[in-house]
XYZ file of C-alpha atoms in Angstrom:
786
model
C -125.086 64.129 197.232
C -125.594 60.383 196.593
C -122.094 58.516 195.608
C -118.325 60.337 196.255
C -115.474 59.077 194.320
C -113.961 55.321 195.507
C -111.326 54.792 196.940
C -107.870 55.576 195.300
C -106.569 52.884 193.481
C -101.875 51.850 194.772
C -100.183 54.599 192.534
C -98.187 52.070 189.763
C -94.431 51.162 190.238
C -94.125 53.389 186.424
C -96.189 56.429 188.316
C -93.688 56.487 191.391
C -91.110 56.105 189.161
C -91.567 59.153 186.802
C -92.048 57.273 184.178
C -95.562 58.072 183.930
C -97.715 61.009 183.766
C -100.810 61.548 187.106
C -103.206 59.661 186.266
C -105.077 62.089 188.617
C -105.581 65.027 190.393
C -104.252 62.873 194.004
C -101.343 61.538 191.812
C -101.082 65.456 190.221
C -100.664 65.813 194.672
C -98.481 62.707 195.061
C -96.037 63.366 192.599
C -95.679 67.331 194.321
C -95.646 66.087 197.441
C -92.164 63.636 196.527
C -90.195 66.671 194.597
C -91.023 68.899 197.751
C -90.016 65.871 200.331
C -86.868 66.031 198.278
C -86.453 69.121 198.271
C -85.984 69.395 202.254
C -83.347 66.529 202.490
C -81.358 68.294 200.828
C -79.669 70.408 203.146
C -79.193 67.080 204.770
C -77.821 65.453 202.435
C -75.610 67.996 201.073
C -74.451 67.774 205.203
C -73.437 63.762 204.740
C -72.210 64.569 201.508
C -69.559 67.447 202.260
C -68.185 65.934 205.654
C -67.861 62.515 203.262
C -66.077 64.306 200.884
C -63.415 65.565 203.695
C -62.965 61.946 204.701
C -62.264 61.319 201.284
C -60.456 63.850 201.074
C -57.913 63.038 204.049
C -57.448 59.837 203.139
C -56.094 60.932 199.457
C -53.951 63.331 200.827
C -51.236 62.061 201.162
C -50.450 59.894 198.706
C -52.769 61.435 195.871
C -51.546 65.380 194.202
C -52.735 68.117 196.494
C -54.124 69.716 193.812
C -56.021 67.268 192.323
C -57.633 66.655 195.421
C -58.135 70.267 197.253
C -59.754 70.570 192.707
C -62.205 68.121 193.855
C -63.274 68.947 196.256
C -63.603 72.536 195.759
C -65.980 71.627 193.069
C -67.915 69.097 195.110
C -68.091 71.693 197.741
C -69.157 74.654 195.320
C -71.916 72.203 194.362
C -72.969 71.700 197.313
C -73.090 75.329 198.233
C -75.077 75.912 194.657
C -77.628 73.261 195.796
C -78.204 74.228 199.035
C -77.942 78.411 198.038
C -81.333 76.746 195.127
C -83.302 75.220 197.383
C -83.046 78.010 199.497
C -84.423 80.751 197.466
C -87.494 78.174 196.607
C -88.314 78.455 200.267
C -88.360 82.116 199.941
C -88.885 83.354 196.955
C -92.111 82.421 195.753
C -91.995 84.133 192.467
C -88.685 82.093 192.103
C -90.584 79.119 192.815
C -93.295 79.587 190.287
C -90.517 80.578 187.858
C -88.241 77.901 188.335
C -89.792 74.798 190.428
C -88.422 71.957 191.821
C -88.949 68.872 188.638
C -87.495 65.754 187.998
C -85.931 67.673 185.667
C -84.034 69.553 187.329
C -83.156 67.257 189.902
C -82.323 64.815 187.695
C -78.637 66.599 186.015
C -77.221 67.208 189.750
C -78.282 64.517 191.346
C -76.199 63.043 188.174
C -73.314 65.771 188.226
C -72.532 64.805 192.072
C -72.679 61.530 190.859
C -69.968 61.285 188.900
C -67.269 63.459 191.586
C -67.971 60.408 193.929
C -66.816 58.265 190.500
C -63.892 60.218 190.084
C -61.482 59.033 192.911
C -62.184 54.934 192.341
C -61.002 55.873 188.918
C -58.623 57.853 189.318
C -56.265 57.722 193.069
C -57.734 54.336 194.846
C -54.942 52.283 193.579
C -52.377 55.443 194.392
C -53.187 55.062 198.664
C -52.716 52.681 201.318
C -54.812 49.730 201.933
C -55.901 51.156 204.755
C -57.562 53.780 203.495
C -58.324 51.849 200.649
C -60.905 50.400 203.994
C -61.755 53.764 204.434
C -62.640 54.622 200.566
C -64.277 51.355 200.660
C -66.695 51.916 203.752
C -67.404 55.376 202.943
C -69.186 54.415 199.132
C -71.126 52.322 200.854
C -72.542 53.876 203.300
C -73.193 56.683 201.172
C -74.995 54.589 198.837
C -77.225 52.722 201.418
C -78.103 56.189 202.837
C -79.139 57.557 199.920
C -81.325 55.135 199.901
C -83.392 56.521 202.446
C -82.769 60.178 202.244
C -83.681 60.483 198.039
C -85.818 57.531 198.200
C -88.588 60.469 197.723
C -88.198 60.435 194.240
C -86.674 57.177 192.936
C -84.324 58.137 189.100
C -82.318 60.919 191.780
C -81.577 57.766 194.411
C -81.162 55.260 191.592
C -78.579 57.339 189.875
C -76.918 58.174 193.045
C -76.960 54.719 194.524
C -76.098 52.779 190.843
C -72.624 55.251 190.454
C -71.603 55.905 193.920
C -71.888 51.457 194.758
C -70.568 51.221 191.193
C -67.832 53.165 192.438
C -67.550 50.727 195.943
C -67.103 48.422 193.038
C -64.694 49.193 190.997
C -62.659 50.007 194.091
C -62.886 46.407 195.596
C -61.747 44.548 192.757
C -58.366 45.747 194.000
C -59.270 44.264 197.467
C -60.694 40.302 196.851
C -61.983 40.328 192.842
C -63.717 36.780 193.587
C -66.354 38.703 196.174
C -67.069 41.214 193.413
C -69.738 38.698 191.275
C -71.306 37.782 194.418
C -71.747 40.953 196.439
C -72.514 42.773 193.158
C -75.855 41.766 192.010
C -76.713 40.962 196.383
C -75.907 44.506 196.742
C -77.287 46.147 194.210
C -80.883 44.940 194.303
C -80.603 45.434 198.186
C -80.003 49.445 197.530
C -83.346 49.079 194.148
C -85.736 47.640 196.718
C -85.366 49.365 199.260
C -85.481 52.421 196.971
C -88.728 51.371 196.569
C -90.027 50.258 199.449
C -88.873 53.033 200.397
C -90.705 55.215 197.643
C -93.561 53.042 198.185
C -94.641 53.818 201.826
C -93.927 57.773 201.540
C -96.075 57.367 198.416
C -98.930 54.855 200.341
C -98.064 57.444 203.330
C -98.942 60.822 201.744
C -101.866 59.839 199.564
C -104.083 58.391 202.486
C -103.304 62.503 204.043
C -103.898 63.564 201.620
C -107.246 61.859 200.825
C -107.919 63.235 204.498
C -107.162 66.250 203.433
C -109.338 65.997 200.211
C -112.446 64.794 201.975
C -112.074 67.443 204.095
C -111.942 69.946 201.390
C -114.923 68.512 199.716
C -116.310 68.989 202.957
C -115.441 72.163 203.140
C -116.470 73.111 199.127
C -119.671 71.490 199.966
C -119.951 74.164 203.024
C -118.863 76.805 200.157
C -120.957 75.701 197.698
C -124.706 75.561 199.735
C -124.448 72.283 198.299
C -124.809 69.502 200.206
C -127.913 68.463 197.948
C -125.324 68.349 195.240
C -125.818 65.011 193.149
C -121.868 64.853 191.563
C -118.247 64.942 192.465
C -115.612 65.780 188.979
C -112.684 65.811 189.375
C -110.077 67.314 186.481
C -106.521 67.292 186.315
C -104.239 70.830 185.279
C -104.386 69.757 181.441
C -108.196 70.948 182.289
C -108.955 66.896 181.313
C -111.407 64.768 183.440
C -109.365 62.332 186.799
C -112.406 61.553 188.635
C -116.119 62.417 188.695
C -118.998 60.108 190.348
C -121.054 57.455 188.596
C -124.148 59.641 188.377
C -123.118 62.192 186.898
C -121.456 59.704 184.084
C -125.017 58.537 184.735
C -126.675 61.400 183.555
C -124.274 62.016 180.588
C -125.326 58.422 179.969
C -121.994 56.730 179.801
C -119.577 55.324 182.566
C -117.350 57.006 184.258
C -114.552 55.248 182.970
C -115.399 56.678 179.506
C -114.989 59.507 180.866
C -111.733 59.656 182.762
C -109.143 61.865 179.957
C -111.758 63.436 177.934
C -111.128 67.853 178.019
C -113.572 69.669 180.425
C -114.683 71.622 177.557
C -115.473 68.859 174.818
C -117.668 66.811 177.233
C -119.179 70.812 178.015
C -119.825 71.399 174.424
C -118.717 68.002 172.523
C -120.310 69.634 168.795
C -119.306 73.151 169.826
C -122.962 74.481 169.641
C -123.658 76.148 173.406
C -121.237 77.892 174.483
C -122.442 80.711 171.920
C -126.357 80.252 173.033
C -125.389 80.362 176.622
C -123.922 82.978 178.899
C -123.344 80.803 181.496
C -120.983 78.017 179.110
C -119.346 80.855 178.564
C -118.262 82.025 181.759
C -117.272 78.317 183.250
C -115.373 77.830 179.752
C -112.732 81.220 180.896
C -112.792 80.868 184.501
C -111.114 77.475 183.838
C -108.979 78.769 181.147
C -108.586 82.198 183.079
C -107.630 79.225 187.225
C -110.523 80.892 188.614
C -113.498 79.667 191.069
C -116.879 78.807 189.710
C -120.702 78.679 191.753
C -124.541 77.634 191.061
C -123.640 78.690 186.994
C -126.306 76.104 185.618
C -125.605 75.401 181.480
C -128.131 73.705 179.032
C -126.638 70.248 178.461
C -127.988 67.287 176.710
C -128.763 69.450 173.363
C -130.963 71.799 174.988
C -132.858 68.928 177.007
C -131.693 69.372 179.825
C -129.203 71.842 183.130
C -127.093 70.751 184.811
C -125.850 73.216 187.804
C -122.039 72.821 188.373
C -119.902 74.837 190.927
C -115.712 74.292 191.016
C -112.616 75.466 192.436
C -109.013 74.996 191.271
C -107.013 73.729 193.152
C -103.684 74.984 193.754
C -99.857 73.812 195.324
C -96.942 74.631 197.004
C -95.659 78.137 195.488
C -99.169 78.480 193.013
C -99.187 75.559 191.195
C -102.246 74.993 189.793
C -103.146 71.283 190.422
C -106.290 70.388 188.955
C -110.116 70.871 189.365
C -113.019 69.569 191.859
C -115.963 70.819 191.737
C -119.405 69.531 192.718
C -123.325 69.436 190.542
C -126.269 68.584 190.006
C -129.098 67.795 188.011
C -131.847 70.990 187.807
C -134.318 70.690 184.576
C -137.133 70.054 186.875
C -136.656 71.634 189.754
C -135.080 75.076 188.025
C -139.464 75.421 186.336
C -140.994 73.732 189.437
C -140.840 73.654 192.935
C -139.951 74.939 196.836
C -136.094 74.686 196.925
C -132.718 77.093 195.761
C -132.514 76.344 193.133
C -137.124 77.780 192.231
C -136.677 80.215 194.637
C -133.351 81.643 192.729
C -135.085 81.671 189.033
C -138.617 83.034 190.629
C -139.154 86.249 190.547
C -140.785 87.257 195.075
C -143.394 89.391 194.304
C -145.585 88.170 191.781
C -143.903 84.286 191.594
C -143.054 84.402 187.699
C -140.107 84.067 186.375
C -136.368 86.003 186.630
C -134.365 87.604 184.687
C -132.167 84.196 185.630
C -134.976 82.079 184.555
C -135.861 83.780 181.171
C -132.015 84.148 180.479
C -131.943 79.569 180.569
C -135.556 79.859 178.603
C -134.086 81.603 175.991
C -131.110 80.015 175.593
C -132.908 76.639 175.498
C -134.966 77.600 173.099
C -132.020 78.862 171.143
C -130.906 75.492 171.259
C -134.087 73.558 170.070
C -134.732 76.354 166.785
C -130.707 74.793 166.185
C -131.813 71.893 165.854
C -135.267 72.111 164.355
C -137.691 72.484 166.840
C -139.389 74.840 167.203
C -138.592 78.727 166.962
C -137.331 81.752 169.758
C -138.383 84.502 169.777
C -138.745 86.899 172.691
C -140.780 90.712 173.346
C -139.890 93.286 176.393
C -142.940 94.867 177.439
C -141.906 97.760 179.776
C -145.409 99.469 181.347
C -146.622 103.078 180.878
C -146.747 105.912 183.792
C -145.825 103.059 186.141
C -142.797 105.111 188.120
C -146.104 108.179 188.359
C -148.384 105.822 190.361
C -145.104 104.171 192.372
C -145.146 108.181 193.652
C -147.766 109.538 193.900
C -149.525 106.720 195.471
C -147.028 104.525 197.267
C -144.756 101.317 195.867
C -147.079 99.216 198.095
C -149.830 99.931 195.633
C -146.920 99.631 192.896
C -146.110 96.152 193.666
C -149.982 95.337 194.128
C -150.455 96.995 190.463
C -147.505 94.692 189.659
C -149.382 91.419 190.629
C -152.053 92.319 188.547
C -150.019 93.032 185.731
C -148.258 88.911 185.950
C -151.514 88.076 187.047
C -152.245 89.149 182.885
C -149.688 88.636 181.344
C -150.216 84.702 183.232
C -153.805 85.309 181.452
C -153.134 86.315 178.395
C -149.911 84.265 177.771
C -149.379 81.231 179.992
C -146.609 79.637 181.213
C -142.796 79.622 182.374
C -142.081 81.799 179.407
C -142.810 84.711 181.318
C -140.968 86.503 183.425
C -140.674 89.616 185.455
C -136.747 90.548 184.790
C -137.084 93.854 187.122
C -139.050 96.696 188.432
C -142.064 97.340 185.702
C -139.427 95.568 183.047
C -141.822 92.398 181.917
C -140.925 89.625 179.005
C -142.160 86.714 177.071
C -140.185 84.119 175.460
C -142.386 82.230 172.477
C -140.920 78.881 171.222
C -144.010 77.795 169.149
C -142.534 79.423 165.614
C -144.933 82.443 165.374
C -145.140 83.992 162.082
C -144.068 87.847 162.259
C -147.818 88.741 162.164
C -149.110 86.433 165.061
C -146.778 88.204 167.407
C -148.294 91.133 166.099
C -151.480 90.125 167.491
C -150.494 88.500 170.322
C -148.781 91.757 170.973
C -151.410 93.851 170.290
C -153.770 92.408 172.773
C -150.749 92.156 175.422
C -150.728 96.507 175.154
C -155.124 95.948 174.948
C -155.499 94.076 178.666
C -152.348 95.444 180.326
C -154.289 98.732 179.249
C -156.902 98.569 180.941
C -157.734 100.117 184.459
C -157.234 98.206 186.809
C -159.042 99.431 190.832
C -156.565 98.270 193.649
C -158.341 99.478 196.802
C -159.448 101.749 196.510
C -157.602 103.837 193.295
C -158.659 103.317 190.410
C -155.238 103.240 188.428
C -154.348 103.346 184.934
C -151.461 102.272 183.002
C -150.646 101.294 179.801
C -147.118 99.385 178.252
C -144.558 99.495 175.260
C -143.085 96.621 173.789
C -139.547 95.658 171.837
C -139.982 92.206 170.015
C -137.102 90.189 168.675
C -137.428 87.400 166.144
C -134.795 84.290 166.243
C -131.968 83.794 163.525
C -132.754 87.108 161.979
C -132.473 89.722 165.307
C -129.502 86.532 166.735
C -128.557 84.003 167.411
C -127.489 84.244 170.605
C -129.114 85.224 174.221
C -127.754 88.356 174.861
C -127.505 89.550 170.115
C -131.543 88.814 171.020
C -131.509 90.042 174.190
C -130.016 93.498 172.781
C -132.787 93.671 169.835
C -135.408 93.475 171.859
C -133.519 96.823 173.455
C -133.646 98.101 171.053
C -137.051 98.057 169.914
C -138.368 98.665 173.180
C -136.340 101.329 172.795
C -137.700 103.203 169.799
C -141.202 102.316 169.982
C -141.287 104.680 173.418
C -139.007 107.101 171.547
C -141.924 106.869 169.351
C -145.107 107.828 171.179
C -144.991 105.150 173.715
C -148.728 101.906 174.236
C -146.819 100.266 170.984
C -145.216 97.506 170.039
C -142.105 97.776 167.766
C -140.117 94.847 166.227
C -135.879 94.952 165.569
C -134.650 97.118 162.780
C -130.759 96.742 161.835
C -131.222 100.537 161.602
C -131.926 100.776 165.352
C -128.867 98.755 165.975
C -126.822 101.108 163.524
C -128.203 104.254 165.283
C -127.215 102.505 169.611
C -123.852 101.988 167.390
C -123.184 105.826 166.499
C -124.801 106.720 169.468
C -122.084 104.969 171.161
C -119.933 106.737 169.738
C -121.074 109.842 169.842
C -121.705 109.244 173.536
C -117.413 108.081 173.843
C -116.359 111.234 171.490
C -118.924 113.163 174.178
C -117.369 111.972 177.083
C -114.352 113.060 175.553
C -114.916 115.964 174.983
C -115.615 116.711 177.992
C -112.435 116.898 179.224
C -110.690 118.403 176.138
C -112.990 121.271 176.780
C -114.491 121.267 172.841
C -118.450 123.054 174.946
C -118.488 125.919 175.156
C -122.198 127.729 175.499
C -123.373 130.233 172.901
C -126.137 132.957 173.999
C -129.637 134.113 172.475
C -130.710 137.512 173.563
C -134.258 138.088 175.174
C -135.533 141.416 174.687
C -137.798 144.081 175.713
C -141.025 143.827 173.672
C -141.336 147.932 173.419
C -137.610 148.586 172.953
C -136.286 146.212 171.685
C -133.253 145.898 174.306
C -131.514 142.899 175.196
C -133.005 141.638 178.990
C -131.291 138.698 179.556
C -129.539 136.183 177.474
C -130.274 132.040 177.691
C -127.019 130.450 177.663
C -127.836 127.266 175.101
C -124.911 124.153 174.561
C -122.498 123.873 172.152
C -120.618 121.439 170.178
C -117.359 121.846 168.292
C -115.946 118.399 167.064
C -112.721 118.694 165.488
C -114.112 116.039 163.165
C -117.320 116.249 163.144
C -117.634 119.868 162.647
C -120.901 121.578 165.046
C -123.053 118.655 166.221
C -126.578 120.369 166.629
C -127.941 120.179 170.206
C -130.854 117.502 169.585
C -128.319 115.262 168.588
C -125.377 114.689 171.378
C -128.662 116.442 174.112
C -130.345 113.114 174.185
C -126.845 111.501 174.928
C -126.119 113.571 177.391
C -129.152 112.558 179.349
C -129.467 108.810 178.236
C -125.325 108.800 179.611
C -126.443 109.841 182.803
C -123.913 112.104 182.580
C -127.047 115.569 182.458
C -126.075 116.620 185.996
C -121.427 116.782 184.817
C -122.813 118.866 182.220
C -125.496 121.580 183.775
C -123.465 121.904 186.473
C -120.332 123.169 183.876
C -123.139 124.783 182.425
C -123.946 126.816 185.330
C -120.506 127.830 186.195
C -119.422 129.187 182.548
C -122.705 131.217 182.019
C -122.897 133.306 185.535
C -119.077 133.245 184.887
C -118.948 134.845 181.046
C -121.653 136.767 182.666
C -119.575 138.893 184.935
C -117.736 140.008 181.779
C -120.029 141.018 179.990
C -121.041 145.312 179.308
C -124.426 146.006 179.723
C -126.133 144.299 183.314
C -128.408 141.905 180.955
C -129.527 138.640 182.815
C -128.072 134.897 182.322
C -130.475 131.429 182.007
C -129.821 128.309 182.209
C -131.561 125.610 181.638
C -132.252 122.923 184.824
C -132.844 119.313 184.597
C -134.877 117.664 186.560
C -132.696 115.131 187.138
C -130.361 118.441 188.990
C -133.639 119.255 190.696
C -133.906 115.716 192.531
C -130.112 116.328 193.219
C -131.873 118.646 196.115
C -128.959 121.282 197.866
C -126.451 119.441 195.841
C -127.881 121.437 192.879
C -128.327 124.217 195.381
C -124.550 124.695 196.995
C -123.158 124.613 193.102
C -125.568 127.586 192.752
C -124.346 128.851 195.384
C -120.640 128.693 194.632
C -121.199 129.325 191.007
C -122.570 132.888 191.852
C -119.226 133.012 194.562
C -116.230 132.615 192.212
C -118.381 134.135 189.346
C -119.125 137.181 191.661
C -122.094 137.546 190.105
C -124.879 139.406 191.594
C -127.336 136.357 191.693
C -130.259 138.909 190.367
C -128.616 137.806 187.665
C -129.447 133.953 187.504
C -132.213 132.722 185.731
C -132.694 129.119 186.124
C -134.988 128.030 183.590
C -137.263 124.357 184.729
C -139.526 122.790 182.721
C -143.360 122.092 183.995
C -142.517 118.126 183.469
C -140.908 118.217 187.199
C -143.948 118.668 188.794
C -145.212 115.481 186.854
C -143.867 113.770 190.708
C -145.740 116.448 193.475
C -142.539 115.404 194.787
C -141.671 117.357 198.103
C -138.076 117.578 197.172
C -138.047 118.787 193.766
C -140.439 122.450 195.845
C -138.091 122.809 198.822
C -135.219 122.764 196.069
C -137.062 125.397 195.046
C -137.532 126.991 198.260
C -134.106 126.731 198.435
C -133.013 128.817 195.559
C -135.290 130.919 195.615
C -133.690 131.824 198.635
C -130.859 132.680 197.693
C -131.737 135.329 195.628
C -132.026 133.502 192.150
C -135.030 134.348 189.459
C -136.982 131.059 188.453
C -138.466 130.513 185.284
C -141.420 127.972 184.250
C -140.299 127.449 180.685
C -142.429 125.966 177.490
C -145.210 127.258 179.982
C -148.837 125.315 179.386
C -146.919 122.419 177.189
C -147.340 120.151 179.414
C -148.586 119.464 182.937
C -149.714 122.737 183.592
C -149.758 122.616 187.920
C -150.559 126.312 188.103
C -150.592 125.284 192.553
C -146.525 125.968 191.203
C -147.629 129.408 190.467
C -148.553 130.153 193.632
C -146.480 129.528 195.146
C -144.398 132.366 194.407
C -141.501 130.051 193.726
C -140.860 132.070 189.716
C -140.668 134.993 188.361
C -141.631 134.348 185.024
C -142.991 131.810 182.323
C -141.883 131.741 178.480
C -144.496 130.680 176.375
C -143.765 127.843 174.373
C -142.695 128.794 170.516
C -145.176 125.673 168.689
C -148.266 128.982 170.663
C -146.439 131.663 169.543
C -145.976 131.017 165.894
C -149.460 129.666 165.272
C -150.974 132.564 167.232
C -149.487 135.014 164.363
C -151.264 133.223 161.406
C -154.739 134.320 160.840
C -157.382 132.314 161.737
C -156.304 131.211 164.813
C -158.780 131.716 167.834
C -158.088 129.032 169.807
C -154.055 129.608 169.916
C -154.735 133.496 170.992
C -156.524 132.596 173.605
C -154.544 130.319 174.958
C -152.410 132.921 175.382
C -154.953 135.956 176.380
C -155.638 133.369 179.487
C -151.718 133.013 179.743
C -150.960 136.334 180.246
C -153.745 137.175 182.036
C -152.414 134.870 184.843
C -149.438 136.425 183.954
C -150.860 140.180 184.987
C -152.599 137.971 188.158
C -149.791 136.671 189.688
C -147.355 139.721 189.042
C -144.769 137.011 186.581
C -142.958 138.833 184.027
C -144.571 136.868 179.891
C -141.331 136.208 177.609
C -142.523 134.296 174.570
C -140.124 132.194 172.053
C -139.698 131.520 169.094
C -140.655 134.743 167.149
C -138.620 135.006 164.288
C -140.636 137.815 161.843
C -141.164 141.068 162.431
C -144.869 139.756 162.615
C -145.057 137.466 165.063
C -143.169 140.198 167.340
C -146.073 142.328 165.895
C -149.622 140.647 167.625
C -147.154 139.094 171.000
C -146.474 143.227 171.611
C -150.006 143.662 171.211
C -150.966 140.728 173.676
C -148.420 142.070 175.746
C -145.724 139.666 176.294
C -143.138 141.582 177.945
C -139.971 140.059 176.482
C -139.698 138.569 173.769
C -136.482 135.586 172.422
C -135.859 134.342 168.552
C -134.006 134.227 165.716
C -135.763 137.705 165.006
C -133.701 139.414 167.317
C -130.628 136.819 166.893
C -128.858 134.273 166.732
C -126.566 131.890 170.261
C -123.774 133.609 169.087
C -120.428 132.701 170.958
C -120.041 134.554 172.794
C -122.227 137.073 173.509
C -121.883 140.159 172.072
C -122.083 142.528 174.795
C -122.845 145.981 171.707
C -126.250 146.890 171.051
C -128.978 145.244 169.345
C -128.437 145.823 166.130
C -124.862 144.153 166.101
C -126.023 141.110 167.930
C -128.831 140.687 165.576
C -128.159 137.875 162.053
C -130.048 140.496 160.340
C -131.581 143.357 160.090
C -134.464 143.683 162.485
C -137.131 146.917 161.684
C -138.641 148.666 165.385
C -141.709 148.675 166.038
C -143.507 150.816 165.920
C -144.197 151.391 170.246
C -148.063 150.810 170.846
C -149.614 149.707 174.744
C -150.315 146.913 175.598
C -153.418 144.809 174.501
C -155.143 145.169 178.025
């Protein structure tokens, strides 16, 4: 820290007397201290006033109508008790103190009223009492005025009001005793009392200011320690109205002005004079929101000077008694250079520890800087998000150490393709490039292709030869966004679109992506409501014996009937369930509901339920759900089939295998769905965990057509394998009698498709001819093909 605040000037007379607003945070604290001291003296002043009023009432009692004296004394006593009650409530009720704090406006009217009460006896009754009592009255009044110059002096306007009124009452009373002394004593006594009030106030305020200064230094040390900002270059201070009250000279120099010129300037005007930074910078918006919400903030980096510099700011509100905001105090520094290169905490906080690339924080700052510069006509701004394909497989199969080395090599390749601090790692296997040279879309497309080519080249990590790929999403300002958040969101949507298209390519952002994302968000919201309101249901598609066409099982399929959307297609809402992380919740509901409904069927057909990889990854949790569903429904474990796809074996996960073993031990039947379409792991069949395989509809439809020997050969090989392993086989997608006949001739024991019935709600336990949606001709009985 290069410098602190200069010693504060003495409090001006107008400010001391509450005739000018406090100049800074310390002056606010001094003023609040004056008021608090005044409030603390209220009980003592009340006791003195009541005691003096008793003496005065005794002097008046014999010669003045007793009713008048009683009314005067009762009014004064009631008023004093009311003030005492308010002080007690201010002390013991923080919420009341916050709603109705003691201020100069709440102090002066009661003091003025009390002063008037002391004037009344001199004006109306002084001439009615004997000389001896008159002398006592004058002594009491002058004593009260003199005492008030001390006890009330912390708030000079109140003290002077009380002293003036009581002193005038005393002088009026003395007129009848010695008219000659009045012109001589009145100016002298008034001057002495005024000087006493102001001198006492100045002494109190001076001592209080010195005490606060010591407290501020201690608070400043605490502030620096709290923010870990011992290397900060600047100090700054705001008043409660969020205007600058004090700044260090270095801060002013960094802004190209003087510290005096900044006093009184709004913090918002100082941070964002032209209103250009806040729309772009998330950091600037967070500071503005923190200032408005009286919340602390720490090490928030914001662009300054039109994006040419970066400042790191930390601050906290100064809170007085009863939660009143007195101002703000904080520290700051210029991090323009150190955030990019260096060895301090500022640099470390902005770089990825493993790869050395810029991290998410620095990428955000670089993007904000590029947007600001583009706004004033200096360069362009585009963002590329690069996601690695098949990286998770490397991590899962070879371990995280190999994965980390692979990420470091990816980082080196990216820096060679696009050198400079614009390359960063956002986390995991996602990287980012901030481009600022005004590239055309054709240039960006060529760069994206080059990145994909370079990252897709083989890697040699230790003894392993690795192959991964890359998918890229691209957003360009200002077409795709004018803020950091908008541009990042657009690049994200472009990346998701490229992934959905098959990976290994790149997509530029297009407006329809945002519309689709908005539609998916709305669909997700409706889906969450549907889970609570019971809009989801199950439909069941029959699986029949290929020879007899008797229903031997039914597959549970999720359906959603929305009050306004109607029947929502599964291919529309199932991906939303997966993306929203609801697959476990929905899957467990399907499991419970399918078991419950199957237990009430008239026949003994099995029920098939699809289980996702996410559910399998839960391990024993899924096993527990299965046991609970069977137990509560009363369904036999042998009547439950759990269908999984080959993709669960991609990572060769021991947890998945252990879960399958536990499920088989429970007694449920395990079915390998879509066999032959993906990662055909024959070892999983040899293990004996599965009792059935299902041939995907794409093979059955093709094999039934003439001239498609490859598909027929695949089906025959699957059937041969299944017979050898004693596995049942179901052919999916049977829609015509010809397909059913061909699959039966090939030796498929079970058939499933629209020919035998569309998914129905609820499942019909009646014979097949009432389940199917159209008449199904019975096929002649033929022996299994060899």
